[in-house]
């Protein structure tokens, strides 16, 4: 697979300037053999792009501008509307937003109507209208890279529905690493050391790797998690080949028979896909932190540890976004909102309690970000009521 994808890249790079000069050129005349090889490789490696695109060169011809992409099903609706309203009303970010759902029963008509009428500059998109479902059969994580591919935006900020920002997300588009490479990723928590399955799998099929790989916690044996895919930033004009390779890793056969047996969901497939296609990428230079309060003992964590949700910092070390919604644990009822009191950095995590054992980098949560968090909580309270009304068929715009 790697050899085929790298050969495809060589042919893509060869034909790209030719097609750019003349989009109507018939390549089968002057470049018959090489164009025939290109077409065979493309249809074998990425069959799900048809019939919606004539070929991979046409993908970026249909994109423009920049915006936010979310994948939202019925279960994620309550998180998404809170996050979107906070982005618009608290952070003042007016980037257009695309909401992707897989198929008609994935997001109810009532919820689609709410999104379309309650928010400005929102576009609802059914993924199966853009990507062939025969080869994909989407579910959960796997749809995310395909949503980036199908997005009408050239520059995409992909965010999970339960992500909440403490700064304007559009600032990510100014990140130096992103501007240089075209793809920006975030590190996950340092968890479960001495894990060999993922690195051994990568070594088994990737003959050459960038210098970044040997520096990963994967290869150093300190963590089974490298990337956190709650937020992914990508410029498709620069990173299309890396994105296509990432999508392939999340297609039906690949993910079920190979990839998801070696990694947890889609997370590692972004940087691995870029490695396969030898496409540049960058990580924000800080590992994930934790946001919340000191533990309360027992199942809530030690009183000397900061416990809460996973927090990500910007390049300057300022809190930027959290994953897992605004609750201490979104999977437990009754729901309890986080106390946005402290955050901590470190690499010694207690997975069960969501606490950071490291105690040498504990800080008070900045007042500006705390005000944003509390305003987002107030929005969330109202959005939960809106969700109830929508689901009961009682909501009126």
Coordinates of C-alpha atoms in Angstrom, one line a residue:
X1 CA 0.0 0.0 0.0
X2 CA 2.8 2.5 0.9
X3 CA 4.6 1.9 -2.3
X4 CA 1.4 2.4 -4.3
X5 CA 0.5 5.6 -2.5
X6 CA 4.0 7.0 -2.9
X7 CA 4.0 6.2 -6.6
X8 CA 0.6 7.9 -6.8
X9 CA 2.1 11.0 -5.2
X10 CA 4.9 11.1 -7.7
X11 CA 2.4 10.9 -10.6
X12 CA 0.1 13.5 -8.9
X13 CA 2.9 15.9 -8.5
X14 CA 3.9 15.4 -12.1
X15 CA 0.5 16.0 -13.5
X16 CA -0.6 18.8 -11.2
X17 CA 1.2 21.7 -12.9
X18 CA 0.1 20.4 -16.3
X19 CA -3.5 20.3 -15.3
X20 CA -3.2 23.7 -13.5
X21 CA -2.1 25.3 -16.8
X22 CA -4.9 23.7 -18.8
X23 CA -7.8 22.0 -16.9
X24 CA -9.3 20.7 -20.2
X25 CA -6.2 19.0 -21.5
X26 CA -6.6 15.4 -22.6
X27 CA -3.7 13.7 -20.8
X28 CA -4.4 10.3 -22.6
X29 CA -3.0 11.7 -25.8
X30 CA 0.5 12.9 -24.8
X31 CA 0.9 11.0 -21.5
X32 CA -1.1 7.8 -22.3
X33 CA 0.9 5.3 -20.3
X34 CA 1.6 7.4 -17.3
X35 CA -1.9 8.8 -17.1
X36 CA -3.4 5.3 -17.4
X37 CA -1.2 4.2 -14.5
X38 CA -2.3 7.3 -12.5
X39 CA -5.9 6.4 -13.1
X40 CA -5.5 2.8 -12.1
X41 CA -3.7 3.8 -8.9
X42 CA -6.3 6.4 -8.0
X43 CA -9.3 4.1 -8.6
X44 CA -7.6 1.3 -6.6
X45 CA -6.4 3.4 -3.6
X46 CA -9.2 5.9 -3.3
X47 CA -12.4 4.4 -5.0
X48 CA -14.7 6.3 -2.7
X49 CA -14.0 9.7 -4.4
X50 CA -16.1 8.6 -7.4
X51 CA -18.5 9.6 -8.8
X52 CA -18.6 12.8 -6.9
X53 CA -15.2 14.0 -8.2
X54 CA -13.8 13.2 -11.7
X55 CA -10.4 12.7 -10.1
X56 CA -8.3 13.9 -7.2
X57 CA -7.3 17.1 -9.0
X58 CA -10.9 18.2 -9.0
X59 CA -11.3 18.0 -5.2
X60 CA -9.7 21.3 -4.4
X61 CA -11.2 23.0 -7.5
X62 CA -14.5 22.9 -5.6
X63 CA -13.2 24.5 -2.4
X64 CA -12.7 28.0 -1.2
X65 CA -12.1 30.0 1.9
X66 CA -11.8 28.8 5.5
X67 CA -14.2 27.5 8.1
X68 CA -15.1 25.1 10.9
X69 CA -16.3 21.5 10.3
X70 CA -18.2 19.4 12.8
X71 CA -19.5 15.9 12.6
X72 CA -22.9 15.8 14.5
X73 CA -25.3 13.0 15.0
X74 CA -28.4 12.9 17.2
X75 CA -26.4 12.1 20.3
X76 CA -23.9 14.9 19.7
X77 CA -26.5 17.5 19.0
X78 CA -26.7 18.9 22.5
X79 CA -22.9 19.4 22.7
X80 CA -22.7 20.9 19.2
X81 CA -25.3 23.6 19.7
X82 CA -23.7 24.7 22.9
X83 CA -20.3 24.8 21.3
X84 CA -21.5 26.7 18.2
X85 CA -23.4 29.3 20.3
X86 CA -20.3 29.8 22.5
X87 CA -18.1 30.3 19.4
X88 CA -20.5 32.8 18.0
X89 CA -21.7 34.7 21.1
X90 CA -18.9 34.4 23.6
X91 CA -15.8 34.3 21.4
X92 CA -17.2 36.4 18.6
X93 CA -15.9 34.0 15.9
X94 CA -17.8 34.3 12.6
X95 CA -16.1 31.6 10.6
X96 CA -18.7 29.7 8.5
X97 CA -19.5 26.3 9.9
X98 CA -20.4 23.0 8.1
X99 CA -22.3 20.4 10.0
X100 CA -21.8 16.9 8.6
X101 CA -24.0 13.9 9.3
X102 CA -23.7 10.5 7.6
X103 CA -27.2 9.7 6.4
X104 CA -30.8 10.9 6.9
X105 CA -31.4 9.0 10.1
X106 CA -28.1 10.1 11.6
X107 CA -29.5 13.6 12.5
X108 CA -33.2 14.1 12.7
X109 CA -35.0 16.7 10.6
X110 CA -36.1 18.6 13.7
X111 CA -32.4 19.0 14.8
X112 CA -31.3 19.9 11.3
X113 CA -34.1 22.6 11.3
X114 CA -32.9 23.9 14.6
X115 CA -29.3 24.3 13.4
X116 CA -30.4 25.9 10.1
X117 CA -32.6 28.5 11.8
X118 CA -30.8 29.3 15.0
X119 CA -27.4 30.0 13.7
X120 CA -26.0 32.2 10.9
X121 CA -23.6 30.9 8.2
X122 CA -24.3 27.2 8.8
X123 CA -24.3 24.7 6.1
X124 CA -25.7 21.2 6.7
X125 CA -24.1 18.4 4.7
X126 CA -24.9 14.7 4.3
X127 CA -21.6 12.9 3.9
X128 CA -23.1 10.1 1.8
X129 CA -23.9 12.8 -0.8
X130 CA -20.1 13.3 -1.3
X131 CA -18.4 10.1 -0.5
X132 CA -19.3 6.6 -1.8
X133 CA -20.7 4.6 1.1
X134 CA -19.9 1.2 -0.4
X135 CA -16.3 1.5 0.5
X136 CA -16.7 3.4 3.8
X137 CA -19.9 2.4 5.7
X138 CA -19.2 5.3 8.1
X139 CA -19.7 5.1 11.9
X140 CA -18.3 7.3 14.6
X141 CA -14.7 8.4 14.3
X142 CA -14.1 7.2 10.7
X143 CA -16.2 9.9 9.1
X144 CA -14.1 12.8 10.4
X145 CA -11.3 12.8 7.8
X146 CA -13.8 12.2 5.0
X147 CA -15.8 15.2 6.2
X148 CA -12.6 17.3 5.9
X149 CA -12.2 15.9 2.3
X150 CA -15.9 16.7 1.4
X151 CA -15.9 20.1 3.0
X152 CA -16.3 23.1 0.7
X153 CA -13.6 24.9 2.6
X154 CA -10.0 25.0 1.5
X155 CA -8.8 25.6 5.1
X156 CA -10.6 23.5 7.6
X157 CA -10.7 23.5 11.4
X158 CA -12.2 20.1 12.2
X159 CA -13.5 20.0 15.8
X160 CA -15.5 17.4 17.8
X161 CA -19.0 18.4 18.9
X162 CA -18.0 18.3 22.5
X163 CA -14.9 20.6 22.1
X164 CA -15.2 24.0 23.8
X165 CA -12.7 26.8 23.0
X166 CA -11.3 29.4 25.4
X167 CA -9.9 31.5 22.5
X168 CA -11.2 32.3 19.0
X169 CA -10.6 29.1 17.0
X170 CA -9.7 31.1 13.9
X171 CA -6.3 31.9 15.6
X172 CA -5.3 28.4 14.8
X173 CA -5.0 29.4 11.1
X174 CA -2.2 31.8 12.1
X175 CA -0.1 29.1 13.8
X176 CA 3.5 29.1 12.5
X177 CA 3.7 25.3 12.1
X178 CA 0.3 25.2 10.3
X179 CA 1.4 28.0 7.9
X180 CA 4.6 26.2 7.1
X181 CA 3.2 22.7 6.6
X182 CA -0.5 22.9 6.0
X183 CA -1.5 20.5 8.8
X184 CA -1.7 21.1 12.5
X185 CA -2.2 18.4 15.1
X186 CA -2.4 18.3 19.0
X187 CA -0.8 15.8 21.3
X188 CA -2.8 13.4 23.4
X189 CA -2.2 12.5 27.1
X190 CA 0.8 10.5 28.0
X191 CA -0.7 7.2 28.9
X192 CA 0.0 3.4 29.0
X193 CA 3.7 3.2 28.5
X194 CA 5.7 0.3 26.9
X195 CA 3.0 -0.3 24.3
X196 CA 4.5 -2.0 21.3
X197 CA 1.6 -2.9 19.0
X198 CA 1.3 0.5 17.3
X199 CA 5.0 1.2 16.7
X200 CA 5.6 -2.4 15.6
X201 CA 2.7 -2.1 13.2
X202 CA 4.1 1.1 11.7
X203 CA 7.6 -0.4 11.3
X204 CA 6.1 -3.4 9.5
X205 CA 4.9 -1.4 6.5
X206 CA 6.6 2.0 6.5
X207 CA 10.1 1.7 5.0
X208 CA 11.1 5.3 5.5
X209 CA 9.8 7.8 8.0
X210 CA 10.4 11.5 8.8
X211 CA 12.7 12.5 11.7
X212 CA 9.6 13.3 13.7
X213 CA 8.6 9.6 14.2
X214 CA 11.7 8.6 16.3
X215 CA 10.8 11.5 18.7
X216 CA 7.3 10.3 19.3
X217 CA 6.2 8.9 22.6
X218 CA 5.1 5.9 20.6
X219 CA 8.6 5.1 19.6
X220 CA 10.2 6.1 22.9
X221 CA 7.8 3.8 24.6
X222 CA 6.4 6.4 27.0
X223 CA 2.8 6.4 25.7
X224 CA 0.3 4.4 23.7
X225 CA -1.3 7.7 22.6
X226 CA 0.3 10.3 20.4
X227 CA -2.3 12.4 18.7
X228 CA -5.6 13.8 20.0
X229 CA -8.0 14.3 17.1
X230 CA -10.6 16.5 18.9
X231 CA -9.2 19.4 16.8
X232 CA -7.4 19.0 13.4
X233 CA -6.4 21.9 11.2
X234 CA -5.7 21.4 7.5
X235 CA -5.1 23.3 4.4
X236 CA -6.2 21.0 1.6
X237 CA -4.2 22.7 -1.1
X238 CA -1.1 21.8 0.8
X239 CA -2.1 18.6 2.5
X240 CA -4.5 16.8 0.1
X241 CA -2.3 13.8 -0.3
X242 CA -1.8 13.4 3.4
X243 CA -5.6 13.7 3.8
X244 CA -6.3 11.1 1.1
X245 CA -4.0 8.7 2.9
X246 CA -5.6 9.4 6.2
X247 CA -9.0 8.7 4.7
X248 CA -7.8 5.4 3.3
X249 CA -6.7 4.3 6.8
X250 CA -10.3 5.0 7.9
X251 CA -12.1 3.3 5.0
X252 CA -14.1 0.2 5.8
X253 CA -11.8 -2.7 5.1
X254 CA -8.6 -0.9 6.2
X255 CA -10.0 0.3 9.5
X256 CA -11.8 -2.9 10.5
X257 CA -9.3 -5.5 9.4
X258 CA -6.0 -3.6 10.2
X259 CA -5.9 -0.1 11.4
X260 CA -8.3 0.0 14.4
X261 CA -6.7 -3.2 15.7
X262 CA -3.5 -1.3 16.2
X263 CA -4.6 2.3 17.1
X264 CA -7.5 3.7 19.0
X265 CA -10.0 5.0 16.4
X266 CA -9.0 7.8 14.0
X267 CA -6.5 9.6 16.3
X268 CA -3.2 8.3 15.0
X269 CA -4.3 8.0 11.4
X270 CA -3.7 11.7 10.6
X271 CA 0.0 11.8 11.3
X272 CA 0.5 8.2 10.1
X273 CA -1.4 9.1 6.8
X274 CA 0.9 12.1 6.4
X275 CA 3.9 9.8 7.0
X276 CA 2.7 7.3 4.4
X277 CA 2.3 10.0 1.7
X278 CA 5.4 11.9 2.9
X279 CA 3.3 15.1 3.5
X280 CA 4.6 17.7 6.0
X281 CA 2.7 18.2 9.2
X282 CA 3.3 19.8 12.6
X283 CA 2.2 19.5 16.2
X284 CA 1.5 22.2 18.7
X285 CA 4.5 22.0 21.0
X286 CA 2.8 21.2 24.2
X287 CA 1.3 17.9 25.5
X288 CA -2.3 17.9 26.8
X289 CA -3.0 19.3 30.2
X290 CA -6.0 18.9 32.6
X291 CA -8.6 21.6 33.5
X292 CA -10.8 21.4 36.6
X293 CA -10.2 21.5 40.3
X294 CA -8.3 19.6 43.0
X295 CA -9.6 16.0 43.5
X296 CA -12.1 15.3 46.3
X297 CA -10.7 11.9 47.2
X298 CA -11.8 8.4 46.3
X299 CA -13.1 8.0 42.8
X300 CA -12.8 11.7 42.2
X301 CA -9.0 11.7 42.6
X302 CA -6.4 12.7 45.2
X303 CA -6.8 16.0 46.8
X304 CA -3.3 17.0 45.7
X305 CA -4.0 16.4 42.1
X306 CA -5.9 18.5 39.5
X307 CA -8.8 16.5 38.1
X308 CA -11.2 17.2 35.2
X309 CA -11.1 17.2 31.5
X310 CA -8.4 17.1 28.9
X311 CA -7.1 20.6 28.1
X312 CA -5.0 21.8 25.2
X313 CA -2.7 24.8 25.2
X314 CA -1.7 27.1 22.4
X315 CA 1.9 27.6 21.3
X316 CA 2.4 30.2 24.1
X317 CA 1.1 27.8 26.8
X318 CA -2.3 29.6 27.2
X319 CA -5.4 27.4 27.6
X320 CA -7.0 27.1 24.1
X321 CA -9.6 24.3 24.1
X322 CA -10.9 21.3 26.0
X323 CA -12.4 18.0 24.9
X324 CA -15.2 16.2 26.7
X325 CA -17.8 19.0 27.0
X326 CA -18.1 21.2 30.1
X327 CA -18.8 18.5 32.6
X328 CA -16.6 16.6 35.0
X329 CA -17.7 13.4 33.3
X330 CA -20.2 13.6 30.4
X331 CA -20.9 9.9 30.7
X332 CA -22.2 10.1 34.3
X333 CA -25.5 11.3 35.6
X334 CA -26.5 13.6 37.1
X335 CA -24.2 15.8 35.1
X336 CA -21.8 17.9 37.1
X337 CA -20.2 21.0 35.6
X338 CA -16.4 21.4 35.8
X339 CA -15.0 23.9 38.3
X340 CA -12.7 26.0 36.1
X341 CA -10.3 26.7 39.0
X342 CA -7.0 25.1 38.2
X343 CA -5.1 23.5 35.3
X344 CA -2.0 21.4 35.3
X345 CA 0.6 20.2 32.9
X346 CA 2.5 16.9 33.1
X347 CA 2.9 13.5 31.8
X348 CA 1.8 11.3 34.7
X349 CA -1.9 10.6 34.2
X350 CA -4.4 8.6 36.2
X351 CA -6.7 7.4 33.5
X352 CA -9.5 6.1 35.7
X353 CA -10.0 9.4 37.6
X354 CA -9.0 11.8 34.8
X355 CA -6.4 13.3 37.2
X356 CA -2.9 14.4 36.6
X357 CA -0.5 13.0 39.2
X358 CA 2.2 15.5 38.3
X359 CA 2.1 18.4 40.8
X360 CA 5.0 20.6 39.8
X361 CA 3.0 22.6 37.1
X362 CA -0.3 23.5 38.7
X363 CA -1.7 26.9 37.8
X364 CA -4.8 29.0 38.5
X365 CA -7.0 29.1 35.5
X366 CA -6.7 32.5 33.9
X367 CA -9.5 34.9 34.7
X368 CA -10.2 35.7 31.0
X369 CA -10.5 32.0 30.1
X370 CA -12.6 31.3 33.2
X371 CA -15.1 34.0 32.2
X372 CA -15.4 32.4 28.8
X373 CA -15.9 29.0 30.4
X374 CA -18.6 30.3 32.8
X375 CA -20.4 32.1 30.0
X376 CA -20.3 28.8 28.0
X377 CA -21.8 27.0 30.9
X378 CA -24.7 29.4 31.0
X379 CA -25.3 28.8 27.3
X380 CA -25.1 25.1 27.8
X381 CA -27.8 25.2 30.4
X382 CA -30.1 26.9 27.9
X383 CA -29.1 24.5 25.1
X384 CA -30.0 21.5 27.2
X385 CA -33.5 22.9 27.5
X386 CA -33.6 23.6 23.8
X387 CA -32.5 20.0 23.1
X388 CA -35.3 18.7 25.3
X389 CA -37.9 20.8 23.4
X390 CA -36.5 19.7 20.0
X391 CA -36.6 16.0 21.0
X392 CA -40.2 16.4 22.3
X393 CA -41.3 18.2 19.2
X394 CA -42.1 21.4 21.2
X395 CA -39.4 23.7 20.0
X396 CA -40.5 26.7 17.9
X397 CA -38.1 29.0 16.2

